[in-house]
Short mmCIF file of C-alpha atoms in Angstrom, two decimals:
data_model
loop_
_atom_site.label_atom_id
_atom_site.label_comp_id
_atom_site.label_asym_id
_atom_site.label_seq_id
_atom_site.Cartn_x
_atom_site.Cartn_y
_atom_site.Cartn_z
CA MET I 1 0.08 -0.27 0.10
CA LYS I 2 3.10 2.40 0.82
CA HIS I 3 4.29 1.49 -2.65
CA PHE I 4 1.00 2.41 -4.44
CA PHE I 5 0.44 5.94 -2.34
CA LYS I 6 4.01 6.71 -3.44
CA TYR I 7 3.29 5.89 -7.25
CA ILE I 8 0.02 7.80 -7.16
CA SER I 9 1.96 10.79 -5.52
CA ALA I 10 4.39 10.75 -8.02
CA ILE I 11 1.73 11.00 -10.79
CA ILE I 12 -0.07 13.67 -9.15
CA LEU I 13 3.15 16.07 -8.82
CA THR I 14 4.22 15.20 -12.62
CA ALA I 15 0.70 16.40 -13.68
CA ILE I 16 0.67 19.35 -11.15
CA PHE I 17 4.49 20.36 -13.04
CA LEU I 18 2.98 19.59 -16.54
CA VAL I 19 0.06 21.83 -16.48
CA SER I 20 1.18 24.68 -14.08
CA PRO I 21 2.80 26.51 -17.04
CA ILE I 22 0.00 26.70 -18.86
CA SER I 23 -1.68 28.95 -16.76
CA VAL I 24 1.80 31.31 -17.25
CA PHE I 25 1.68 31.31 -21.27
CA ALA I 26 -1.88 32.94 -20.76
CA VAL I 27 -2.50 35.72 -23.37
CA HIS I 28 -5.42 38.11 -22.82
CA GLN I 29 -7.30 38.29 -26.15
CA GLY I 30 -9.39 40.74 -27.93
CA GLY I 31 -10.76 43.70 -26.19
CA ALA I 32 -9.37 46.76 -24.37
CA PRO I 33 -5.95 46.53 -22.85
CA HIS I 34 -5.92 45.97 -18.82
CA PRO I 35 -3.94 48.88 -17.48
CA PRO I 36 -0.43 48.62 -15.50
CA GLY I 37 -0.20 47.92 -12.10
CA GLY I 38 -3.62 46.47 -10.97
CA GLY I 39 -5.41 49.92 -11.21
CA GLY I 40 -8.44 50.84 -13.64
CA GLY I 41 -11.45 51.29 -12.02
CA GLY I 42 -14.19 49.80 -14.46
CA ALA I 43 -16.75 47.41 -14.30
CA PRO I 44 -15.96 43.83 -16.01
CA ASN I 45 -17.24 43.71 -19.46
CA PRO I 46 -20.32 41.41 -19.10
CA SER I 47 -20.29 41.00 -23.34
CA TYR I 48 -16.58 39.10 -23.14
CA THR I 49 -17.24 35.12 -23.75
CA ILE I 50 -14.39 33.12 -22.98
CA THR I 51 -13.82 29.97 -25.44
CA ILE I 52 -11.65 27.26 -25.57
CA ASP I 53 -10.11 26.06 -28.65
CA ASN I 54 -10.96 22.82 -29.39
CA PRO I 55 -8.30 20.15 -30.00
CA LEU I 56 -10.79 17.93 -31.70
CA LYS I 57 -11.99 21.00 -33.99
CA THR I 58 -15.30 19.91 -33.69
CA GLY I 59 -18.33 21.48 -31.75
CA THR I 60 -18.51 25.14 -31.28
CA GLY I 61 -15.31 25.29 -28.89
CA THR I 62 -17.53 26.05 -25.55
CA LEU I 63 -16.24 23.97 -22.39
CA GLN I 64 -19.83 22.00 -22.38
CA ASP I 65 -19.21 20.84 -26.15
CA PHE I 66 -16.04 19.77 -25.46
CA ILE I 67 -16.77 17.63 -21.88
CA LYS I 68 -20.06 16.04 -24.19
CA LEU I 69 -17.77 15.02 -26.51
CA VAL I 70 -15.06 13.47 -24.41
CA ILE I 71 -17.80 11.63 -22.43
CA GLN I 72 -19.73 10.36 -25.73
CA ASP I 73 -16.65 9.56 -27.97
CA VAL I 74 -14.42 8.82 -25.28
CA VAL I 75 -15.29 7.77 -21.88
CA ILE I 76 -18.66 5.85 -22.65
CA PRO I 77 -17.29 3.81 -25.82
CA VAL I 78 -13.93 2.96 -23.83
CA GLY I 79 -15.88 2.25 -20.46
CA GLY I 80 -18.33 0.16 -22.39
CA VAL I 81 -15.65 -2.00 -24.00
CA ILE I 82 -14.16 -2.46 -20.59
CA ALA I 83 -17.74 -3.35 -18.61
CA VAL I 84 -18.52 -5.89 -21.32
CA ILE I 85 -14.86 -7.82 -21.04
CA PHE I 86 -14.99 -7.80 -17.55
CA ILE I 87 -18.83 -9.39 -17.12
CA VAL I 88 -17.36 -12.04 -20.15
CA TYR I 89 -14.67 -12.56 -17.38
CA ALA I 90 -17.04 -12.95 -14.87
CA GLY I 91 -19.29 -15.22 -16.97
CA PHE I 92 -16.02 -17.46 -17.54
CA MET I 93 -14.79 -17.35 -14.13
CA TYR I 94 -18.29 -19.15 -13.56
CA VAL I 95 -17.84 -21.41 -16.21
CA THR I 96 -14.47 -22.48 -14.79
CA ALA I 97 -15.79 -22.58 -11.15
CA GLN I 98 -16.76 -26.02 -11.34
CA GLY I 99 -18.81 -25.98 -8.04
CA SER I 100 -16.42 -24.37 -5.64
CA GLU I 101 -18.05 -22.25 -3.26
CA GLU I 102 -15.31 -19.71 -2.94
CA LYS I 103 -14.62 -19.63 -6.85
CA ILE I 104 -18.48 -18.90 -7.47
CA LYS I 105 -17.98 -16.15 -4.63
CA THR I 106 -15.26 -14.88 -6.70
CA ALA I 107 -17.47 -14.92 -10.10
CA HIS I 108 -20.52 -13.64 -7.98
CA ARG I 109 -18.18 -10.53 -6.70
CA ALA I 110 -16.47 -10.07 -10.04
CA LEU I 111 -19.92 -9.63 -11.76
CA LEU I 112 -21.22 -7.56 -9.25
CA TYR I 113 -18.52 -4.55 -9.94
CA ALA I 114 -18.92 -4.95 -13.36
CA VAL I 115 -22.53 -4.16 -13.14
CA ILE I 116 -22.13 -1.46 -10.68
CA GLY I 117 -19.29 -0.30 -12.98
CA THR I 118 -21.25 0.24 -16.00
CA ALA I 119 -24.21 1.77 -13.50
CA ILE I 120 -22.21 4.39 -12.71
CA LEU I 121 -20.63 4.74 -16.17
CA LEU I 122 -24.65 5.48 -17.41
CA GLY I 123 -25.21 7.65 -14.78
CA ALA I 124 -21.96 9.62 -15.54
CA TRP I 125 -23.65 9.87 -18.61
CA VAL I 126 -27.40 10.85 -17.81
CA ILE I 127 -26.04 13.74 -14.87
CA SER I 128 -23.76 15.07 -17.70
CA GLU I 129 -26.19 15.06 -20.26
CA GLY I 130 -28.86 16.87 -17.58
CA ILE I 131 -26.17 19.46 -16.94
CA ALA I 132 -25.82 20.54 -20.71
CA GLY I 133 -28.86 20.54 -21.37
CA THR I 134 -29.62 22.77 -18.09
CA ILE I 135 -26.55 25.06 -19.05
CA ASN I 136 -27.74 25.31 -22.84
CA GLN I 137 -31.03 26.51 -21.54
CA LEU I 138 -29.69 28.94 -19.20
CA THR I 139 -27.58 30.47 -21.82
CA THR I 140 -29.88 30.54 -24.79
CA PRO I 141 -32.27 33.39 -24.59
#
């Protein structure tokens, strides 16, 4: 367990160091230039919208479109394939149990976890669709 914790910590620290320069290279695009020294008592510009350049070149470039694209085109298909593989593996474990109570319990547990994972995957998709629909209703006049 201690080795696992070190491994996860190393991954998280590496991710932080790789992502932190992104904010350093941020450039203000369009609009009036910001006054130097942090002064400027003007009200914020409510018509200024932030768009994200979509690396996949699909959709309109908003954050909700990007998240929807990632969930629909990456997470759901990959998760679905993994879920089917685990369900087939649990069935294989049932077949090879040959009446052994311990192996049947292990196969039952594997099938249960595969079904729970599939339910979580579908639940994430439903929640993301609900949030995207709500945001669309709130942002359209």
